[in-house]
PDB file of C-alpha atoms in Angstrom:
ATOM      1  CA  UNK A   1       7.512   8.177 -29.193  1.00 92.00           C
ATOM      2  CA  UNK A   2       4.139   8.191 -27.525  1.00 95.00           C
ATOM      3  CA  UNK A   3       3.308  10.782 -24.893  1.00 97.00           C
ATOM      4  CA  UNK A   4       0.467  10.147 -22.463  1.00 97.00           C
ATOM      5  CA  UNK A   5      -0.779  13.221 -20.650  1.00 98.00           C
ATOM      6  CA  UNK A   6      -1.391  12.251 -17.015  1.00 98.00           C
ATOM      7  CA  UNK A   7      -1.729  15.834 -15.788  1.00 98.00           C
ATOM      8  CA  UNK A   8      -1.467  19.157 -17.602  1.00 98.00           C
ATOM      9  CA  UNK A   9      -2.665  21.913 -15.263  1.00 98.00           C
ATOM     10  CA  UNK A  10      -0.925  24.529 -13.143  1.00 98.00           C
ATOM     11  CA  UNK A  11      -3.062  23.736 -10.115  1.00 97.00           C
ATOM     12  CA  UNK A  12      -5.397  21.070  -8.810  1.00 97.00           C
ATOM     13  CA  UNK A  13      -9.183  20.942  -8.775  1.00 96.00           C
ATOM     14  CA  UNK A  14     -11.557  17.987  -9.272  1.00 96.00           C
ATOM     15  CA  UNK A  15     -10.813  16.584 -12.711  1.00 95.00           C
ATOM     16  CA  UNK A  16      -7.660  18.679 -13.130  1.00 97.00           C
ATOM     17  CA  UNK A  17      -4.267  17.202 -12.223  1.00 98.00           C
ATOM     18  CA  UNK A  18      -0.873  18.860 -12.123  1.00 98.00           C
ATOM     19  CA  UNK A  19       1.944  18.417 -14.631  1.00 98.00           C
ATOM     20  CA  UNK A  20       2.971  14.875 -15.552  1.00 98.00           C
ATOM     21  CA  UNK A  21       3.762  13.625 -19.065  1.00 98.00           C
ATOM     22  CA  UNK A  22       4.606   9.954 -19.608  1.00 98.00           C
ATOM     23  CA  UNK A  23       6.955   9.085 -22.481  1.00 97.00           C
ATOM     24  CA  UNK A  24       6.920   5.485 -23.735  1.00 94.00           C
ATOM     25  CA  UNK A  25       5.546   4.037 -20.459  1.00 90.00           C
ATOM     26  CA  UNK A  26       8.792   4.138 -18.455  1.00 96.00           C
ATOM     27  CA  UNK A  27       9.827   7.819 -18.383  1.00 98.00           C
ATOM     28  CA  UNK A  28       7.878  10.768 -17.036  1.00 98.00           C
ATOM     29  CA  UNK A  29       8.497  14.486 -17.274  1.00 98.00           C
ATOM     30  CA  UNK A  30       7.488  15.962 -13.915  1.00 98.00           C
ATOM     31  CA  UNK A  31       5.620  14.052 -11.235  1.00 98.00           C
ATOM     32  CA  UNK A  32       2.428  15.962 -10.590  1.00 98.00           C
ATOM     33  CA  UNK A  33      -0.013  13.148 -11.380  1.00 98.00           C
ATOM     34  CA  UNK A  34       1.792   9.817 -11.167  1.00 97.00           C
ATOM     35  CA  UNK A  35       0.159   7.970  -8.320  1.00 97.00           C
ATOM     36  CA  UNK A  36      -3.297   9.423  -8.872  1.00 94.00           C
ATOM     37  CA  UNK A  37      -3.330   8.391 -12.538  1.00 96.00           C
ATOM     38  CA  UNK A  38      -1.489   5.068 -12.791  1.00 97.00           C
ATOM     39  CA  UNK A  39      -2.333   1.644 -11.434  1.00 97.00           C
ATOM     40  CA  UNK A  40       0.332   0.103  -9.212  1.00 96.00           C
ATOM     41  CA  UNK A  41       1.548  -2.196 -11.996  1.00 96.00           C
ATOM     42  CA  UNK A  42       2.057   0.857 -14.242  1.00 97.00           C
ATOM     43  CA  UNK A  43       3.789   2.788 -11.475  1.00 98.00           C
ATOM     44  CA  UNK A  44       6.246  -0.106 -11.224  1.00 97.00           C
ATOM     45  CA  UNK A  45       7.199   0.422 -14.894  1.00 97.00           C
ATOM     46  CA  UNK A  46       8.455   3.953 -14.254  1.00 98.00           C
ATOM     47  CA  UNK A  47      12.251   3.900 -14.460  1.00 98.00           C
ATOM     48  CA  UNK A  48      13.075   7.622 -14.725  1.00 98.00           C
ATOM     49  CA  UNK A  49      11.519  10.921 -13.662  1.00 98.00           C
ATOM     50  CA  UNK A  50      12.809  14.059 -15.409  1.00 98.00           C
ATOM     51  CA  UNK A  51      12.070  17.176 -13.370  1.00 98.00           C
ATOM     52  CA  UNK A  52      11.793  20.663 -14.776  1.00 98.00           C
ATOM     53  CA  UNK A  53      12.029  22.299 -11.330  1.00 98.00           C
ATOM     54  CA  UNK A  54      11.210  21.870  -7.651  1.00 98.00           C
ATOM     55  CA  UNK A  55       7.795  23.517  -7.269  1.00 98.00           C
ATOM     56  CA  UNK A  56       5.340  21.218  -5.521  1.00 98.00           C
ATOM     57  CA  UNK A  57       3.000  20.718  -8.495  1.00 98.00           C
ATOM     58  CA  UNK A  58       5.907  19.159 -10.404  1.00 98.00           C
ATOM     59  CA  UNK A  59       7.383  16.917  -7.684  1.00 98.00           C
ATOM     60  CA  UNK A  60       4.406  16.073  -5.475  1.00 97.00           C
ATOM     61  CA  UNK A  61       4.014  12.363  -6.297  1.00 98.00           C
ATOM     62  CA  UNK A  62       7.649  11.327  -5.905  1.00 98.00           C
ATOM     63  CA  UNK A  63       7.200  10.502  -2.182  1.00 98.00           C
ATOM     64  CA  UNK A  64       4.014   8.523  -2.828  1.00 98.00           C
ATOM     65  CA  UNK A  65       5.539   6.651  -5.773  1.00 98.00           C
ATOM     66  CA  UNK A  66       8.502   5.607  -3.638  1.00 98.00           C
ATOM     67  CA  UNK A  67       6.131   4.357  -0.966  1.00 97.00           C
ATOM     68  CA  UNK A  68       3.967   2.446  -3.460  1.00 97.00           C
ATOM     69  CA  UNK A  69       6.791   0.627  -5.257  1.00 97.00           C
ATOM     70  CA  UNK A  70       8.831  -0.267  -2.176  1.00 95.00           C
ATOM     71  CA  UNK A  71      10.164  -3.801  -2.677  1.00 91.00           C
ATOM     72  CA  UNK A  72       8.667  -4.122  -6.175  1.00 94.00           C
ATOM     73  CA  UNK A  73      11.616  -3.107  -8.421  1.00 94.00           C
ATOM     74  CA  UNK A  74      15.141  -4.471  -8.753  1.00 92.00           C
ATOM     75  CA  UNK A  75      16.678  -1.060  -9.487  1.00 95.00           C
ATOM     76  CA  UNK A  76      15.999   2.440  -8.233  1.00 98.00           C
ATOM     77  CA  UNK A  77      13.831   4.955 -10.025  1.00 98.00           C
ATOM     78  CA  UNK A  78      16.238   7.614 -11.283  1.00 98.00           C
ATOM     79  CA  UNK A  79      15.254  11.212 -10.584  1.00 98.00           C
ATOM     80  CA  UNK A  80      16.948  13.566 -13.037  1.00 98.00           C
ATOM     81  CA  UNK A  81      17.083  17.339 -12.691  1.00 98.00           C
ATOM     82  CA  UNK A  82      19.195  20.441 -12.363  1.00 98.00           C
ATOM     83  CA  UNK A  83      21.485  20.414  -9.299  1.00 98.00           C
ATOM     84  CA  UNK A  84      19.291  23.002  -7.546  1.00 98.00           C
ATOM     85  CA  UNK A  85      16.198  20.856  -8.090  1.00 98.00           C
ATOM     86  CA  UNK A  86      17.882  17.747  -6.703  1.00 98.00           C
ATOM     87  CA  UNK A  87      19.171  19.703  -3.706  1.00 98.00           C
ATOM     88  CA  UNK A  88      15.657  20.902  -2.869  1.00 98.00           C
ATOM     89  CA  UNK A  89      14.351  17.332  -2.946  1.00 98.00           C
ATOM     90  CA  UNK A  90      17.228  16.131  -0.779  1.00 97.00           C
ATOM     91  CA  UNK A  91      16.956  18.939   1.766  1.00 98.00           C
ATOM     92  CA  UNK A  92      13.224  19.571   1.947  1.00 98.00           C
ATOM     93  CA  UNK A  93      11.249  16.484   0.833  1.00 98.00           C
ATOM     94  CA  UNK A  94      13.014  13.111   1.174  1.00 98.00           C
ATOM     95  CA  UNK A  95      14.739  14.078   4.407  1.00 98.00           C
ATOM     96  CA  UNK A  96      13.231  11.803   7.132  1.00 97.00           C
ATOM     97  CA  UNK A  97      11.269  14.810   8.393  1.00 97.00           C
ATOM     98  CA  UNK A  98       8.722  15.573   5.688  1.00 97.00           C
ATOM     99  CA  UNK A  99       9.016  12.018   4.268  1.00 98.00           C
ATOM    100  CA  UNK A 100      11.385   9.038   4.579  1.00 98.00           C
ATOM    101  CA  UNK A 101      14.590   9.324   2.582  1.00 98.00           C
ATOM    102  CA  UNK A 102      14.058   6.599   0.007  1.00 98.00           C
ATOM    103  CA  UNK A 103      17.531   7.224  -1.430  1.00 97.00           C
ATOM    104  CA  UNK A 104      18.886   5.214   1.518  1.00 97.00           C
ATOM    105  CA  UNK A 105      15.962   2.845   2.079  1.00 97.00           C
ATOM    106  CA  UNK A 106      15.782  -0.075   2.449  1.00 96.00           C
ATOM    107  CA  UNK A 107      19.574   0.454   2.546  1.00 95.00           C
ATOM    108  CA  UNK A 108      22.058   2.777   0.802  1.00 95.00           C
ATOM    109  CA  UNK A 109      23.188   0.036  -1.600  1.00 94.00           C
ATOM    110  CA  UNK A 110      19.630  -0.802  -2.697  1.00 95.00           C
ATOM    111  CA  UNK A 111      17.607   2.427  -2.648  1.00 97.00           C
ATOM    112  CA  UNK A 112      14.093   2.893  -3.988  1.00 98.00           C
ATOM    113  CA  UNK A 113      15.043   6.152  -5.752  1.00 98.00           C
ATOM    114  CA  UNK A 114      18.351   7.717  -6.765  1.00 98.00           C
ATOM    115  CA  UNK A 115      19.330  11.188  -7.901  1.00 98.00           C
ATOM    116  CA  UNK A 116      21.095  12.211 -11.095  1.00 98.00           C
ATOM    117  CA  UNK A 117      22.124  15.842 -11.562  1.00 98.00           C
ATOM    118  CA  UNK A 118      21.943  17.176 -15.111  1.00 98.00           C
ATOM    119  CA  UNK A 119      24.266  19.721 -16.668  1.00 98.00           C
ATOM    120  CA  UNK A 120      22.611  22.483 -18.641  1.00 97.00           C
ATOM    121  CA  UNK A 121      23.192  22.078 -22.362  1.00 97.00           C
ATOM    122  CA  UNK A 122      24.665  18.580 -22.067  1.00 98.00           C
ATOM    123  CA  UNK A 123      23.000  15.660 -23.825  1.00 97.00           C
ATOM    124  CA  UNK A 124      22.181  12.753 -21.507  1.00 97.00           C
ATOM    125  CA  UNK A 125      20.932   9.274 -22.359  1.00 97.00           C
ATOM    126  CA  UNK A 126      17.901   8.374 -20.244  1.00 97.00           C
ATOM    127  CA  UNK A 127      16.419   4.987 -21.043  1.00 95.00           C
ATOM    128  CA  UNK A 128      15.870   5.092 -24.842  1.00 92.00           C
ATOM    129  CA  UNK A 129      15.791   8.903 -24.969  1.00 97.00           C
ATOM    130  CA  UNK A 130      18.403  11.609 -25.390  1.00 98.00           C
ATOM    131  CA  UNK A 131      17.543  14.699 -23.364  1.00 98.00           C
ATOM    132  CA  UNK A 132      19.108  18.136 -23.158  1.00 98.00           C
ATOM    133  CA  UNK A 133      18.172  20.535 -20.339  1.00 98.00           C
ATOM    134  CA  UNK A 134      18.091  24.223 -21.192  1.00 98.00           C
ATOM    135  CA  UNK A 135      17.414  26.789 -18.488  1.00 98.00           C
ATOM    136  CA  UNK A 136      14.306  28.929 -18.879  1.00 98.00           C
ATOM    137  CA  UNK A 137      13.005  32.011 -17.077  1.00 98.00           C
ATOM    138  CA  UNK A 138      11.078  31.076 -13.924  1.00 98.00           C
ATOM    139  CA  UNK A 139      11.173  32.032 -10.245  1.00 98.00           C
ATOM    140  CA  UNK A 140      13.399  29.084  -9.286  1.00 98.00           C
ATOM    141  CA  UNK A 141      16.065  27.334 -11.397  1.00 98.00           C
ATOM    142  CA  UNK A 142      14.052  25.597 -14.107  1.00 98.00           C
ATOM    143  CA  UNK A 143      14.881  23.572 -17.203  1.00 98.00           C
ATOM    144  CA  UNK A 144      13.014  23.139 -20.408  1.00 98.00           C
ATOM    145  CA  UNK A 145      13.978  20.004 -22.307  1.00 98.00           C
ATOM    146  CA  UNK A 146      14.834  18.882 -25.798  1.00 98.00           C
ATOM    147  CA  UNK A 147      13.858  15.199 -26.026  1.00 98.00           C
ATOM    148  CA  UNK A 148      15.095  13.059 -28.903  1.00 97.00           C
ATOM    149  CA  UNK A 149      14.344   9.486 -29.872  1.00 94.00           C
ATOM    150  CA  UNK A 150      15.815   8.352 -33.165  1.00 88.00           C
ATOM    151  CA  UNK A 151      14.909  10.846 -35.884  1.00 90.00           C
ATOM    152  CA  UNK A 152      12.159  12.600 -33.893  1.00 93.00           C
ATOM    153  CA  UNK A 153      12.426  15.360 -31.295  1.00 97.00           C
ATOM    154  CA  UNK A 154      10.100  17.416 -29.159  1.00 98.00           C
ATOM    155  CA  UNK A 155      10.578  20.289 -26.723  1.00 98.00           C
ATOM    156  CA  UNK A 156       8.962  20.789 -23.329  1.00 98.00           C
ATOM    157  CA  UNK A 157       9.147  24.340 -22.008  1.00 98.00           C
ATOM    158  CA  UNK A 158       8.594  23.688 -18.319  1.00 97.00           C
ATOM    159  CA  UNK A 159       7.282  26.687 -16.396  1.00 98.00           C
ATOM    160  CA  UNK A 160       8.630  29.821 -18.010  1.00 98.00           C
ATOM    161  CA  UNK A 161       8.103  33.456 -18.716  1.00 98.00           C
ATOM    162  CA  UNK A 162       9.663  35.067 -21.789  1.00 98.00           C
ATOM    163  CA  UNK A 163      12.911  33.218 -22.532  1.00 98.00           C
ATOM    164  CA  UNK A 164      15.518  32.830 -25.274  1.00 97.00           C
ATOM    165  CA  UNK A 165      17.905  29.861 -25.226  1.00 97.00           C
ATOM    166  CA  UNK A 166      15.245  27.150 -25.467  1.00 98.00           C
ATOM    167  CA  UNK A 167      13.653  28.801 -28.488  1.00 98.00           C
ATOM    168  CA  UNK A 168      17.045  29.093 -30.177  1.00 97.00           C
ATOM    169  CA  UNK A 169      17.508  25.335 -29.800  1.00 96.00           C
ATOM    170  CA  UNK A 170      13.991  24.559 -31.033  1.00 97.00           C
ATOM    171  CA  UNK A 171      14.509  26.744 -34.094  1.00 95.00           C
ATOM    172  CA  UNK A 172      17.751  24.994 -35.080  1.00 94.00           C
ATOM    173  CA  UNK A 173      16.898  21.305 -34.563  1.00 95.00           C
ATOM    174  CA  UNK A 174      15.636  19.916 -37.867  1.00 92.00           C
ATOM    175  CA  UNK A 175      14.153  16.785 -36.282  1.00 94.00           C
ATOM    176  CA  UNK A 176      11.913  18.906 -34.022  1.00 97.00           C
ATOM    177  CA  UNK A 177       8.226  18.200 -34.668  1.00 96.00           C
ATOM    178  CA  UNK A 178       6.404  19.257 -31.501  1.00 97.00           C
ATOM    179  CA  UNK A 179       6.548  21.860 -28.754  1.00 98.00           C
ATOM    180  CA  UNK A 180       4.744  21.801 -25.420  1.00 98.00           C
ATOM    181  CA  UNK A 181       4.542  25.392 -24.182  1.00 98.00           C
ATOM    182  CA  UNK A 182       3.125  26.641 -20.926  1.00 98.00           C
ATOM    183  CA  UNK A 183       0.280  29.142 -20.592  1.00 98.00           C
ATOM    184  CA  UNK A 184      -0.789  29.690 -17.004  1.00 98.00           C
ATOM    185  CA  UNK A 185      -2.914  32.848 -16.902  1.00 98.00           C
ATOM    186  CA  UNK A 186      -5.423  34.724 -19.083  1.00 98.00           C
ATOM    187  CA  UNK A 187      -4.346  37.883 -20.857  1.00 98.00           C
ATOM    188  CA  UNK A 188      -5.879  40.212 -18.269  1.00 98.00           C
ATOM    189  CA  UNK A 189      -3.419  38.838 -15.680  1.00 98.00           C
ATOM    190  CA  UNK A 190      -0.303  39.541 -17.736  1.00 98.00           C
ATOM    191  CA  UNK A 191       1.356  41.433 -14.879  1.00 98.00           C
ATOM    192  CA  UNK A 192       0.886  38.449 -12.554  1.00 98.00           C
ATOM    193  CA  UNK A 193       2.213  36.092 -15.228  1.00 98.00           C
ATOM    194  CA  UNK A 194       5.299  38.253 -15.689  1.00 97.00           C
ATOM    195  CA  UNK A 195       5.946  38.529 -11.951  1.00 98.00           C
ATOM    196  CA  UNK A 196       5.618  34.768 -11.408  1.00 98.00           C
ATOM    197  CA  UNK A 197       7.556  33.569 -14.456  1.00 98.00           C
ATOM    198  CA  UNK A 198       4.633  32.363 -16.555  1.00 98.00           C
ATOM    199  CA  UNK A 199       2.899  33.125 -19.855  1.00 98.00           C
ATOM    200  CA  UNK A 200      -0.510  34.249 -21.076  1.00 98.00           C
ATOM    201  CA  UNK A 201      -1.854  33.397 -24.553  1.00 97.00           C
ATOM    202  CA  UNK A 202      -0.689  36.757 -25.930  1.00 97.00           C
ATOM    203  CA  UNK A 203       2.736  36.312 -24.350  1.00 97.00           C
ATOM    204  CA  UNK A 204       3.017  32.772 -25.741  1.00 97.00           C
ATOM    205  CA  UNK A 205       2.271  33.979 -29.263  1.00 96.00           C
ATOM    206  CA  UNK A 206       5.087  36.534 -28.942  1.00 96.00           C
ATOM    207  CA  UNK A 207       7.442  33.785 -27.743  1.00 97.00           C
ATOM    208  CA  UNK A 208       6.557  31.589 -30.715  1.00 95.00           C
ATOM    209  CA  UNK A 209       7.481  34.439 -33.058  1.00 95.00           C
ATOM    210  CA  UNK A 210      11.058  33.992 -31.839  1.00 96.00           C
ATOM    211  CA  UNK A 211      11.112  30.412 -33.125  1.00 95.00           C
ATOM    212  CA  UNK A 212       9.846  30.960 -36.671  1.00 92.00           C
ATOM    213  CA  UNK A 213       8.856  27.311 -37.104  1.00 93.00           C
ATOM    214  CA  UNK A 214       5.321  27.187 -38.561  1.00 91.00           C
ATOM    215  CA  UNK A 215       5.784  23.475 -39.203  1.00 93.00           C
ATOM    216  CA  UNK A 216       5.722  22.595 -35.490  1.00 95.00           C
ATOM    217  CA  UNK A 217       2.757  21.194 -33.648  1.00 96.00           C
ATOM    218  CA  UNK A 218       2.244  23.439 -30.610  1.00 97.00           C
ATOM    219  CA  UNK A 219       0.442  22.159 -27.508  1.00 97.00           C
ATOM    220  CA  UNK A 220      -0.489  24.413 -24.599  1.00 97.00           C
ATOM    221  CA  UNK A 221      -0.266  23.053 -21.056  1.00 98.00           C
ATOM    222  CA  UNK A 222      -0.068  24.220 -17.401  1.00 98.00           C
ATOM    223  CA  UNK A 223      -3.281  26.282 -17.497  1.00 98.00           C
ATOM    224  CA  UNK A 224      -4.507  27.346 -14.063  1.00 98.00           C
ATOM    225  CA  UNK A 225      -7.825  25.458 -13.803  1.00 98.00           C
ATOM    226  CA  UNK A 226      -9.693  28.367 -12.214  1.00 98.00           C
ATOM    227  CA  UNK A 227      -9.039  30.366 -15.406  1.00 98.00           C
ATOM    228  CA  UNK A 228      -9.313  27.464 -17.865  1.00 98.00           C
ATOM    229  CA  UNK A 229     -12.447  28.574 -19.723  1.00 97.00           C
ATOM    230  CA  UNK A 230     -11.053  32.072 -20.202  1.00 98.00           C
ATOM    231  CA  UNK A 231      -7.625  30.832 -21.312  1.00 97.00           C
ATOM    232  CA  UNK A 232      -9.089  28.343 -23.814  1.00 97.00           C
ATOM    233  CA  UNK A 233     -11.300  31.026 -25.342  1.00 96.00           C
ATOM    234  CA  UNK A 234      -8.306  33.341 -25.758  1.00 97.00           C
ATOM    235  CA  UNK A 235      -6.156  30.592 -27.280  1.00 95.00           C
ATOM    236  CA  UNK A 236      -8.875  29.650 -29.744  1.00 93.00           C
ATOM    237  CA  UNK A 237      -9.269  33.270 -30.823  1.00 92.00           C
ATOM    238  CA  UNK A 238      -5.577  34.034 -31.346  1.00 87.00           C
ATOM    239  CA  UNK A 239      -3.988  33.833 -34.765  1.00 73.00           C
ATOM    240  CA  UNK A 240      -1.564  31.020 -34.001  1.00 77.00           C
ATOM    241  CA  UNK A 241      -1.333  27.270 -34.357  1.00 86.00           C
ATOM    242  CA  UNK A 242      -2.006  26.480 -30.685  1.00 93.00           C
ATOM    243  CA  UNK A 243      -3.826  23.390 -29.444  1.00 95.00           C
ATOM    244  CA  UNK A 244      -5.005  23.059 -25.851  1.00 96.00           C
ATOM    245  CA  UNK A 245      -3.933  19.749 -24.387  1.00 96.00           C
ATOM    246  CA  UNK A 246      -6.241  17.592 -22.262  1.00 95.00           C
ATOM    247  CA  UNK A 247      -5.663  14.943 -19.624  1.00 95.00           C
ATOM    248  CA  UNK A 248      -5.316  11.439 -21.038  1.00 94.00           C
ATOM    249  CA  UNK A 249      -4.465  12.730 -24.499  1.00 97.00           C
ATOM    250  CA  UNK A 250      -2.036  10.431 -26.271  1.00 97.00           C
ATOM    251  CA  UNK A 251       0.286  12.138 -28.713  1.00 97.00           C
ATOM    252  CA  UNK A 252       2.524  10.433 -31.244  1.00 95.00           C
ATOM    253  CA  UNK A 253       5.778  12.268 -31.927  1.00 92.00           C
TER     254      UNK A 253
END
């Protein structure tokens, strides 16, 4: 598997795009930087979008992608997520009020996008991948994901505060090589991180202690760009195998 980092921040500023990780050119995890990062011909290759949750920095480019690829694909882009995430998209985004409902355009039998609700803990085949959503601790229903392709697996935490079930799965899966974990705030804002369902570097290190997998490659993502320098300094000074991810990194799993 190759992962291309289109966006990896928990907010937007010049040069800093929100969460969007492309897997093998046709699947993306979250849609925070699709249309601002990919040429039209590459947007047309996207077959599936896997959503961690419904916050705007993770879904923002779905409406623009639908608009850009209208009439250019012979099957809908599948949007996968927890039932609560799909319901929020249906009710509040693609609803003919905020944006056209591309699940019925150009007609209900030939839509531009389609929804697929995921069951927590159930393996699902998506393109060439096997994914398993596991709920994590955030302010809205949110899934982290176990993603498998052949004999390799990685985990993507989504937005989360201290959690348990995802780490249990990561610890037990022998094919697991890589973990993408969120860190949103610097250590001095630990109370804000806790209240908003996020992590600081110190909190992330404590979470990793639950996994007990020193063999894993650990990548940090979702940093708030206004605190980026402070967060990076704290990550680099902590006694843990943490690597700060950057936009346009390409990672082989």
